[in-house]
CSV table of C-alpha atoms and ligand atoms in Angstrom, one decimal:
chain,number,residue,atom,x,y,z
A,20,MET,CA,-54.1,-143.7,136.1
A,21,ASN,CA,-51.8,-141.6,138.3
A,22,TYR,CA,-50.7,-138.1,137.3
A,23,SER,CA,-47.1,-139.2,138.0
A,24,TYR,CA,-45.5,-142.6,138.1
A,25,VAL,CA,-42.6,-141.5,140.3
A,26,SER,CA,-41.4,-144.4,142.5
A,27,HIS,CA,-38.3,-143.4,144.4
A,28,LEU,CA,-34.9,-141.8,144.2
A,29,TYR,CA,-31.7,-143.7,143.8
A,30,CYS,CA,-28.0,-143.1,143.8
A,31,PRO,CA,-26.3,-143.8,140.4
A,32,LYS,CA,-22.9,-144.4,142.3
A,33,CYS,CA,-23.8,-146.6,145.3
A,34,SER,CA,-27.3,-147.7,144.4
A,35,LYS,CA,-28.8,-146.6,147.7
A,36,LYS,CA,-32.5,-145.8,147.5
A,37,TYR,CA,-34.4,-142.8,149.0
A,38,GLU,CA,-38.0,-141.8,149.4
A,39,ALA,CA,-39.3,-139.2,146.9
A,40,ASP,CA,-42.0,-137.8,149.2
A,41,VAL,CA,-39.6,-135.8,151.4
A,42,VAL,CA,-36.9,-133.2,150.7
A,43,GLN,CA,-33.7,-134.9,149.6
A,44,ASN,CA,-30.4,-133.5,148.4
A,45,LEU,CA,-27.3,-135.6,147.8
A,46,CYS,CA,-26.8,-139.2,148.6
A,47,ASP,CA,-24.8,-140.0,151.7
A,48,CYS,CA,-21.9,-140.9,149.5
A,49,GLY,CA,-21.9,-137.4,147.9
A,50,SER,CA,-23.4,-138.3,144.6
A,51,PRO,CA,-26.5,-136.6,143.0
A,52,LEU,CA,-29.7,-138.6,143.2
A,53,LEU,CA,-31.8,-139.6,140.2
A,54,VAL,CA,-35.5,-140.1,140.0
A,55,GLU,CA,-36.9,-143.6,139.3
A,56,TYR,CA,-40.4,-144.3,137.8
A,57,ASP,CA,-42.6,-147.3,137.9
A,58,LEU,CA,-41.9,-148.0,134.2
A,59,ASP,CA,-43.4,-151.4,134.3
A,60,SER,CA,-46.9,-150.1,135.3
A,61,LEU,CA,-46.5,-147.1,133.0
A,62,LYS,CA,-45.7,-149.3,130.1
A,63,LYS,CA,-49.1,-151.0,130.6
A,64,ASP,CA,-51.0,-147.8,131.3
A,65,TRP,CA,-49.6,-145.2,128.9
A,66,LYS,CA,-49.7,-145.1,125.1
A,67,LYS,CA,-48.3,-142.6,122.7
A,68,SER,CA,-51.8,-141.8,121.6
A,69,ASP,CA,-52.6,-140.5,125.1
A,70,LEU,CA,-50.5,-137.5,124.2
A,71,ASN,CA,-52.9,-136.5,121.4
A,72,GLY,CA,-54.7,-133.2,122.3
A,73,ARG,CA,-52.6,-132.6,125.5
A,74,GLU,CA,-51.3,-129.1,126.3
A,75,ASN,CA,-48.4,-128.3,124.0
A,76,ASN,CA,-45.8,-127.9,126.8
A,77,LEU,CA,-43.5,-130.1,128.9
A,78,TRP,CA,-46.3,-131.1,131.3
A,79,ARG,CA,-47.8,-133.3,128.5
A,80,TYR,CA,-45.4,-135.9,129.8
A,81,HIS,CA,-46.6,-135.6,133.4
A,82,GLU,CA,-46.6,-139.4,134.0
A,83,LEU,CA,-42.8,-139.3,133.5
A,84,LEU,CA,-42.3,-136.2,135.8
A,85,PRO,CA,-42.1,-136.2,139.5
A,86,VAL,CA,-45.0,-134.0,140.5
A,87,LYS,CA,-47.8,-136.2,141.9
A,88,ASP,CA,-50.6,-133.7,142.2
A,89,LYS,CA,-51.5,-131.5,139.3
A,90,LYS,CA,-52.5,-128.7,141.6
A,91,ASN,CA,-48.8,-128.2,142.5
A,92,VAL,CA,-47.7,-127.6,138.9
A,93,VAL,CA,-46.2,-124.1,138.5
A,94,SER,CA,-46.1,-123.4,134.8
A,95,MET,CA,-45.8,-120.6,132.4
A,96,GLY,CA,-46.3,-122.7,129.3
A,97,GLU,CA,-42.7,-123.8,129.1
A,98,GLY,CA,-41.6,-126.5,126.7
A,99,MET,CA,-42.5,-128.0,123.3
A,100,THR,CA,-40.1,-125.5,121.7
A,101,PRO,CA,-39.7,-125.6,117.9
A,102,LEU,CA,-37.4,-128.0,116.2
A,103,ILE,CA,-36.3,-126.0,113.2
A,104,GLU,CA,-34.7,-127.1,110.0
A,105,MET,CA,-31.5,-125.2,109.3
A,106,GLN,CA,-31.1,-125.5,105.6
A,107,ALA,CA,-28.8,-122.5,104.8
A,108,ILE,CA,-26.4,-123.1,107.6
A,109,GLY,CA,-26.7,-126.9,107.0
A,110,ASN,CA,-25.6,-126.3,103.4
A,111,ASP,CA,-22.8,-124.2,104.6
A,112,MET,CA,-21.6,-127.0,106.9
A,113,GLU,CA,-22.4,-129.8,104.4
A,114,ILE,CA,-24.9,-131.4,106.8
A,115,GLU,CA,-28.1,-132.2,104.9
A,116,ASN,CA,-30.4,-132.7,107.9
A,117,LEU,CA,-29.5,-130.1,110.4
A,118,TYR,CA,-32.0,-129.0,113.1
A,119,MET,CA,-32.1,-126.5,115.9
A,120,LYS,CA,-34.1,-127.2,119.0
A,121,ASP,CA,-34.7,-123.6,119.9
A,122,GLU,CA,-34.9,-123.0,123.7
A,123,GLY,CA,-34.5,-119.2,123.1
A,124,ILE,CA,-38.3,-118.6,123.1
A,125,ILE,CA,-39.1,-120.3,126.4
A,126,PRO,CA,-40.1,-118.2,129.5
A,127,THR,CA,-37.0,-116.4,130.9
A,128,GLY,CA,-35.2,-116.9,127.6
A,129,THR,CA,-33.2,-120.1,128.4
A,130,PHE,CA,-33.9,-123.8,128.9
A,131,LYS,CA,-33.2,-123.3,132.6
A,132,ALA,CA,-36.9,-122.6,132.7
A,133,ARG,CA,-37.5,-126.4,132.2
A,134,GLY,CA,-35.4,-127.3,135.3
A,135,ALA,CA,-37.0,-124.5,137.3
A,136,ALA,CA,-40.6,-125.4,136.3
A,137,VAL,CA,-40.3,-129.0,137.4
A,138,GLY,CA,-37.9,-128.3,140.3
A,139,ILE,CA,-40.1,-125.5,141.8
A,140,SER,CA,-43.3,-127.5,141.3
A,141,LYS,CA,-41.8,-130.4,143.2
A,142,ALA,CA,-40.4,-128.1,145.8
A,143,LYS,CA,-43.9,-126.7,146.3
A,144,GLU,CA,-45.3,-130.2,146.6
A,145,LEU,CA,-42.7,-131.0,149.3
A,146,GLY,CA,-43.7,-127.9,151.2
A,147,VAL,CA,-40.5,-125.9,150.7
A,148,LYS,CA,-40.7,-122.3,151.8
A,149,GLU,CA,-37.3,-121.0,151.0
A,150,LEU,CA,-34.5,-122.1,148.6
A,151,ALA,CA,-30.9,-121.0,147.9
A,152,MET,CA,-28.7,-121.4,144.9
A,153,PRO,CA,-25.4,-120.3,143.3
A,154,THR,CA,-25.7,-119.5,139.6
A,155,ASN,CA,-24.0,-118.2,136.5
A,156,GLY,CA,-27.1,-116.1,135.9
A,157,ASN,CA,-29.6,-118.0,133.8
A,158,ALA,CA,-30.6,-120.6,136.4
A,159,GLY,CA,-31.0,-117.9,139.1
A,160,ALA,CA,-33.3,-115.9,136.8
A,161,SER,CA,-35.5,-118.9,136.0
A,162,TRP,CA,-35.6,-120.3,139.5
A,163,SER,CA,-36.3,-117.0,141.2
A,164,LEU,CA,-39.1,-116.1,138.8
A,165,PHE,CA,-40.7,-119.6,139.0
A,166,ALA,CA,-40.2,-119.5,142.8
A,167,ALA,CA,-42.0,-116.1,142.9
A,168,ARG,CA,-44.9,-117.7,141.0
A,169,ALA,CA,-45.0,-120.6,143.5
A,170,GLY,CA,-44.8,-118.2,146.6
A,171,ILE,CA,-41.4,-119.6,147.6
A,172,SER,CA,-38.6,-117.2,148.6
A,173,SER,CA,-35.2,-117.5,147.1
A,174,THR,CA,-31.7,-116.5,148.0
A,175,ILE,CA,-29.4,-116.3,145.0
A,176,VAL,CA,-25.6,-115.7,144.7
A,177,MET,CA,-24.1,-115.1,141.3
A,178,PRO,CA,-20.6,-113.9,140.0
A,179,ILE,CA,-20.4,-110.2,139.5
A,180,ASP,CA,-19.5,-110.8,135.9
A,181,ALA,CA,-22.7,-112.8,135.1
A,182,PRO,CA,-24.8,-111.3,132.4
A,183,LYS,CA,-26.4,-108.2,133.7
A,184,ILE,CA,-29.9,-109.0,132.5
A,185,THR,CA,-30.0,-112.2,134.7
A,186,ARG,CA,-29.1,-110.0,137.7
A,187,ASN,CA,-32.1,-107.8,136.9
A,188,GLU,CA,-34.4,-110.8,136.4
A,189,CYS,CA,-33.5,-112.1,139.9
A,190,ALA,CA,-33.8,-108.7,141.5
A,191,VAL,CA,-37.2,-107.9,139.9
A,192,SER,CA,-38.5,-111.3,141.1
A,193,GLY,CA,-37.9,-110.0,144.7
A,194,ALA,CA,-35.2,-112.6,145.3
A,195,ASN,CA,-32.6,-112.1,148.1
A,196,LEU,CA,-29.7,-111.5,145.6
A,197,TYR,CA,-26.0,-111.3,146.2
A,198,LEU,CA,-23.1,-110.8,143.8
A,199,VAL,CA,-19.7,-112.4,144.5
A,200,ASN,CA,-16.3,-111.3,143.4
A,201,GLY,CA,-15.5,-114.7,141.9
A,202,LEU,CA,-16.8,-117.7,140.0
A,203,ILE,CA,-19.9,-119.9,140.4
A,204,SER,CA,-17.7,-122.3,142.5
A,205,ASP,CA,-17.1,-119.4,145.0
A,206,ALA,CA,-20.8,-118.6,145.0
A,207,GLY,CA,-21.4,-122.3,145.7
A,208,LYS,CA,-19.3,-122.3,148.8
A,209,ILE,CA,-21.1,-119.3,150.2
A,210,VAL,CA,-24.5,-120.8,149.5
A,211,GLY,CA,-23.3,-124.1,151.1
A,212,GLU,CA,-22.5,-122.3,154.3
A,213,ALA,CA,-25.9,-120.5,154.4
A,214,VAL,CA,-27.7,-123.7,153.7
A,215,LYS,CA,-26.0,-125.4,156.7
A,216,GLU,CA,-26.5,-122.4,159.0
A,217,HIS,CA,-30.1,-121.5,158.1
A,218,GLY,CA,-31.6,-124.8,156.8
A,219,LEU,CA,-32.5,-123.5,153.4
A,220,TYR,CA,-33.4,-125.9,150.5
A,221,ASP,CA,-30.2,-126.2,148.4
A,222,VAL,CA,-31.1,-126.2,144.7
A,223,SER,CA,-27.6,-125.9,143.4
A,224,THR,CA,-27.1,-127.8,140.1
A,225,LEU,CA,-27.7,-131.5,140.8
A,226,LYS,CA,-27.9,-131.0,144.6
A,227,GLU,CA,-31.7,-131.6,144.2
A,228,PRO,CA,-32.9,-134.4,142.0
A,229,TYR,CA,-35.7,-132.7,140.0
A,230,ARG,CA,-34.0,-130.2,137.7
A,231,ILE,CA,-32.8,-133.1,135.6
A,232,GLU,CA,-36.4,-134.2,135.2
A,233,GLY,CA,-37.3,-130.8,133.8
A,234,LYS,CA,-34.4,-130.8,131.4
A,235,LYS,CA,-35.0,-134.4,130.2
A,236,THR,CA,-38.1,-133.2,128.5
A,237,MET,CA,-35.9,-131.8,125.7
A,238,GLY,CA,-35.1,-135.4,124.9
A,239,LEU,CA,-38.8,-136.4,125.1
A,240,GLU,CA,-39.8,-133.6,122.8
A,241,ILE,CA,-37.0,-134.1,120.2
A,242,VAL,CA,-38.1,-137.7,119.6
A,243,GLU,CA,-41.8,-136.9,119.6
A,244,GLN,CA,-41.1,-134.1,117.1
A,245,PHE,CA,-39.3,-136.7,114.9
A,246,ASN,CA,-42.3,-138.9,115.3
A,247,TRP,CA,-40.4,-141.2,117.7
A,248,GLU,CA,-37.4,-141.6,115.4
A,249,ILE,CA,-34.0,-141.2,116.9
A,250,PRO,CA,-31.7,-138.6,115.3
A,251,ASP,CA,-28.0,-139.6,114.7
A,252,VAL,CA,-26.3,-136.9,116.7
A,253,ILE,CA,-27.3,-134.4,119.4
A,254,LEU,CA,-24.9,-131.6,120.3
A,255,TYR,CA,-25.3,-129.9,123.7
A,256,PRO,CA,-23.4,-127.0,125.2
A,257,THR,CA,-22.3,-128.5,128.5
A,258,GLY,CA,-21.7,-126.7,131.8
A,259,GLY,CA,-23.1,-128.8,134.7
A,260,GLY,CA,-24.3,-131.2,132.0
A,261,VAL,CA,-27.8,-131.5,133.4
A,262,GLY,CA,-29.4,-131.3,129.9
A,263,LEU,CA,-27.2,-134.0,128.6
A,264,ILE,CA,-27.8,-136.3,131.5
A,265,GLY,CA,-31.5,-135.5,131.2
A,266,ILE,CA,-31.7,-136.3,127.4
A,267,TYR,CA,-29.9,-139.6,128.0
A,268,LYS,CA,-32.2,-140.5,130.9
A,269,ALA,CA,-35.3,-139.6,128.8
A,270,LEU,CA,-34.2,-141.8,125.9
A,271,LYS,CA,-33.5,-144.7,128.3
A,272,GLU,CA,-36.9,-144.3,129.8
A,273,LEU,CA,-38.6,-144.2,126.4
A,274,GLN,CA,-36.7,-147.4,125.5
A,275,ALA,CA,-38.0,-149.1,128.7
A,276,LEU,CA,-41.5,-148.0,127.7
A,277,GLY,CA,-41.0,-149.5,124.3
A,278,TRP,CA,-41.8,-146.2,122.6
A,279,ILE,CA,-38.5,-146.0,120.6
A,280,ASP,CA,-36.0,-148.3,119.1
A,281,GLU,CA,-34.3,-150.2,121.9
A,282,GLU,CA,-30.9,-150.4,120.1
A,283,LYS,CA,-30.4,-147.0,118.6
A,284,MET,CA,-29.1,-144.0,120.6
A,285,PRO,CA,-28.1,-140.7,119.2
A,286,ARG,CA,-24.4,-140.0,119.7
A,287,LEU,CA,-24.3,-137.3,122.3
A,288,VAL,CA,-21.8,-134.5,122.0
A,289,ALA,CA,-20.7,-132.5,125.0
A,290,VAL,CA,-19.6,-129.1,123.8
A,291,GLN,CA,-17.5,-126.8,126.0
A,292,SER,CA,-15.4,-123.7,125.7
A,293,GLU,CA,-11.6,-123.8,125.3
A,294,GLY,CA,-11.5,-121.6,128.4
A,295,CYS,CA,-13.4,-124.1,130.5
A,296,ALA,CA,-13.2,-127.7,129.2
A,297,PRO,CA,-13.0,-130.1,132.1
A,298,ILE,CA,-15.3,-132.7,130.5
A,299,VAL,CA,-13.4,-132.6,127.2
A,300,LYS,CA,-10.1,-133.1,129.0
A,301,ALA,CA,-11.5,-136.0,130.9
A,302,TRP,CA,-13.0,-137.6,127.8
A,303,GLU,CA,-9.8,-137.2,125.8
A,304,LYS,CA,-8.0,-139.2,128.5
A,305,GLY,CA,-10.8,-141.7,128.8
A,306,LYS,CA,-11.4,-140.8,132.4
A,307,LYS,CA,-14.7,-141.4,134.3
A,308,GLU,CA,-14.5,-138.1,136.2
A,309,SER,CA,-13.2,-134.6,135.5
A,310,GLU,CA,-10.8,-132.4,137.4
A,311,PHE,CA,-11.3,-128.8,138.5
A,312,TRP,CA,-10.5,-126.4,135.7
A,313,ASN,CA,-8.4,-123.5,137.0
A,314,GLU,CA,-9.1,-119.9,136.1
A,315,SER,CA,-11.9,-120.7,133.7
A,316,GLU,CA,-13.0,-118.0,131.4
A,317,THR,CA,-15.4,-117.7,128.4
A,318,ILE,CA,-18.0,-115.5,126.9
A,319,ALA,CA,-20.4,-118.4,126.9
A,320,PHE,CA,-21.2,-117.9,130.6
A,321,GLY,CA,-23.7,-120.7,130.9
A,322,ILE,CA,-21.0,-123.2,130.3
A,323,ASN,CA,-18.4,-121.7,132.6
A,324,VAL,CA,-18.5,-124.6,135.1
A,325,PRO,CA,-15.0,-125.6,136.3
A,326,LYS,CA,-16.1,-128.8,138.0
A,327,ALA,CA,-19.5,-130.4,137.6
A,328,LEU,CA,-21.0,-132.6,140.4
A,329,GLY,CA,-22.5,-134.8,137.8
A,330,ASP,CA,-19.4,-135.1,135.5
A,331,PHE,CA,-19.3,-138.9,135.8
A,332,LEU,CA,-22.9,-139.0,134.5
A,333,VAL,CA,-22.1,-136.7,131.6
A,334,LEU,CA,-19.1,-138.8,130.7
A,335,ASN,CA,-21.0,-142.0,131.0
A,336,ALA,CA,-23.7,-140.7,128.6
A,337,VAL,CA,-21.0,-139.7,126.1
A,338,TYR,CA,-19.2,-143.1,126.3
A,339,GLU,CA,-22.4,-145.1,126.3
A,340,THR,CA,-23.7,-143.5,123.1
A,341,ASN,CA,-20.3,-143.4,121.3
A,342,GLY,CA,-20.4,-139.7,121.5
A,343,CYS,CA,-17.6,-137.3,122.0
A,344,ALA,CA,-16.6,-134.0,123.7
A,345,VAL,CA,-15.2,-131.0,122.0
A,346,SER,CA,-14.1,-127.5,123.0
A,347,ILE,CA,-14.6,-124.3,121.0
A,348,SER,CA,-12.8,-120.9,121.1
A,349,ASP,CA,-14.7,-117.7,121.9
A,350,GLU,CA,-13.7,-116.3,118.5
A,351,ALA,CA,-15.3,-119.3,116.7
A,352,VAL,CA,-18.4,-118.8,118.8
A,353,LEU,CA,-18.8,-115.2,117.8
A,354,GLU,CA,-18.2,-116.0,114.2
A,355,GLU,CA,-20.8,-118.8,114.2
A,356,GLN,CA,-23.3,-116.6,116.1
A,357,LYS,CA,-23.0,-113.9,113.4
A,358,LEU,CA,-23.3,-116.5,110.6
A,359,LEU,CA,-26.4,-118.0,112.1
A,360,SER,CA,-28.1,-114.6,112.3
A,361,GLN,CA,-27.2,-113.7,108.8
A,362,LYS,CA,-28.0,-117.0,107.1
A,363,GLU,CA,-30.9,-118.2,109.2
A,364,GLY,CA,-32.3,-115.1,110.9
A,365,THR,CA,-31.8,-116.6,114.3
A,366,PHE,CA,-29.9,-114.8,117.1
A,367,VAL,CA,-28.7,-117.7,119.3
A,368,CYS,CA,-26.9,-117.5,122.6
A,369,PRO,CA,-23.1,-118.0,122.7
A,370,GLU,CA,-23.5,-121.4,124.2
A,371,GLY,CA,-25.8,-122.5,121.3
A,372,ALA,CA,-23.4,-121.0,118.8
A,373,ALA,CA,-20.6,-123.1,120.3
A,374,ALA,CA,-22.7,-126.2,119.7
A,375,PHE,CA,-23.3,-125.2,116.1
A,376,TYR,CA,-19.6,-124.6,115.5
A,377,ALA,CA,-18.9,-128.0,117.1
A,378,ALA,CA,-21.2,-129.5,114.5
A,379,ARG,CA,-19.3,-127.7,111.7
A,380,GLN,CA,-16.0,-129.0,113.1
A,381,LEU,CA,-17.1,-132.6,113.5
A,382,ARG,CA,-18.5,-132.6,110.0
A,383,LYS,CA,-15.2,-131.3,108.7
A,384,ASN,CA,-13.2,-134.1,110.3
A,385,GLY,CA,-15.7,-136.7,109.2
A,386,TRP,CA,-17.1,-137.6,112.6
A,387,ILE,CA,-20.5,-136.5,111.3
A,388,THR,CA,-21.4,-137.7,107.8
A,389,GLU,CA,-23.3,-135.6,105.3
A,390,GLU,CA,-26.7,-137.4,105.4
A,391,GLU,CA,-26.9,-137.8,109.2
A,392,LYS,CA,-29.7,-136.3,111.1
A,393,VAL,CA,-28.1,-133.8,113.5
A,394,VAL,CA,-29.8,-131.8,116.3
A,395,VAL,CA,-28.2,-128.8,117.9
A,396,LEU,CA,-29.5,-127.5,121.2
A,397,ASN,CA,-29.7,-123.7,121.2
A,398,THR,CA,-30.1,-123.4,125.0
A,399,GLY,CA,-31.1,-119.7,125.1
A,400,ALA,CA,-31.8,-116.4,123.4
A,401,GLY,CA,-29.0,-114.2,122.0
A,402,ILE,CA,-30.8,-111.2,123.3
A,403,LYS,CA,-29.9,-112.2,126.8
A,404,TYR,CA,-26.3,-111.4,126.0
A,405,PRO,CA,-26.5,-108.0,124.2
A,406,ASN,CA,-22.8,-107.3,124.8
A,407,THR,CA,-21.5,-110.2,122.8
A,408,VAL,CA,-22.3,-108.2,119.6
A,409,GLU,CA,-20.2,-105.2,118.9
A,410,VAL,CA,-22.1,-102.6,116.9
A,411,ASP,CA,-20.6,-99.8,115.0
A,412,VAL,CA,-23.4,-97.9,113.3
A,413,GLN,CA,-23.6,-94.5,111.7
A,414,VAL,CA,-25.7,-91.8,113.4
A,415,LEU,CA,-27.5,-89.4,111.1
A,416,GLU,CA,-28.2,-85.8,111.3
A,417,LYS,CA,-31.9,-85.0,110.8
A,418,ASN,CA,-31.6,-84.0,107.1
A,419,GLU,CA,-29.0,-86.6,106.0
A,420,SER,CA,-29.8,-89.2,103.3
A,421,ILE,CA,-29.1,-93.0,103.4
A,422,GLN,CA,-28.1,-95.7,100.9
A,423,PRO,CA,-29.9,-99.0,100.3
A,424,ALA,CA,-28.4,-102.2,101.5
A,425,ASN,CA,-27.6,-103.3,97.9
A,426,ASP,CA,-25.9,-101.2,95.3
A,427,ARG,CA,-28.5,-100.5,92.7
A,428,THR,CA,-26.5,-98.1,90.4
A,429,ALA,CA,-25.9,-100.9,87.9
A,430,LYS,CA,-29.6,-101.7,87.5
A,431,LYS,CA,-30.9,-98.1,87.5
A,432,LEU,CA,-33.5,-97.5,84.8
B,25,LIG,C1,-26.8,-123.4,132.0
B,25,LIG,C2,-26.6,-123.2,130.6
B,25,LIG,C3,-26.0,-124.2,129.8
B,25,LIG,C4,-25.4,-125.4,130.4
B,25,LIG,O1,-26.4,-126.2,131.0
B,25,LIG,P1,-25.9,-127.5,131.9
B,25,LIG,O2,-27.2,-128.2,132.0
B,25,LIG,O3,-25.5,-126.9,133.2
B,25,LIG,O4,-24.9,-128.1,131.2
B,25,LIG,C5,-26.0,-124.0,128.4
B,25,LIG,N1,-26.5,-122.9,127.9
B,25,LIG,C6,-27.1,-121.9,128.6
B,25,LIG,C7,-27.6,-120.7,127.9
B,25,LIG,C8,-27.2,-122.1,130.0
B,25,LIG,O5,-27.8,-121.1,130.7
B,26,LIG,ZN1,-24.6,-143.0,146.9
């Protein structure tokens, strides 16, 4: 058995094939490339029971990942995050079977670690010495830290408004870090120039093929955690849409392996912010591609992507699964984030809160029914965005007294 069953890369737009053993970026036609595996051989060689006793992280699926030699794996134990039942908030929403896939506890605090772990490992295997990327913060943090572990240097450009902690994570990793007075699309243009001029490896979202492979492991894990049963709905906060494309790809591959029901797919929901909703706008019009969203703005920084390179893949996954796309206001995000902390004790990131609110809204309008099994991706930890919570708390003098949380005067003995 091989460690990986990777076969080649292919273009989902024009079907052109590429070798997977050398550095590749986009297809000649401008489309992102996807990774193809030798699923026929893998179907013969690989059984579900082979997973028993394997390490409890995303590398347990190494046959379905692109790294050929185990010694190139750069890992910090990422993956196999908990799938948690959310009874209290589920009751509140009238969804009986509500689950949260919690990516907040993964290294670097967001699911970007999955894409970075696999992307960096493959970059190492291909002999990459230096990479460059624009980022809204979280990807830069994950990629620069995993790159440091792999001995690869990184050049990162992020908007000056990106969450401060992600700036610090890049800086402490020793990355060559720049801030730009603008959006991620502006950072992208600057990186594009540098890549052309200095021959750096461009790891912008979907400009290299392996980030999707890391993120697809969320889909593999969700179905394994449900004992290979397919949930009815999966909600995903969508920026570049890599996670959604990845989950869809994962399920298709598992179908080809015969590991899951070949008919049933979860309805995939792309959740965006009202201040940046190009995918939602395209979906509402039944379009195959999105248009650039001008002057985008939202507190959910990870999904502030005005135009995604893989928009057609996101929209295709939504259409093919009879899913939908919805946008959420920042006020609703903050409300939901508070409610989740108070009812479930979980401090989710604003992007995750948006996806929970979308579930609430879709239950209200009947798109989700009461007994359906619903999974919400919380893509990161709330503690990475300390400024989203406004705190007004009393400061005591040393000799002042305090009151208990609940009024006990009525029960006093
Ligand atoms: C990047 C990011 C997203 C969006 O991920 P895409 O794969 O680009 O759609 C969602 N949530 C958080 C916390 C992120 O950092
Ligand atoms: Zn092509």
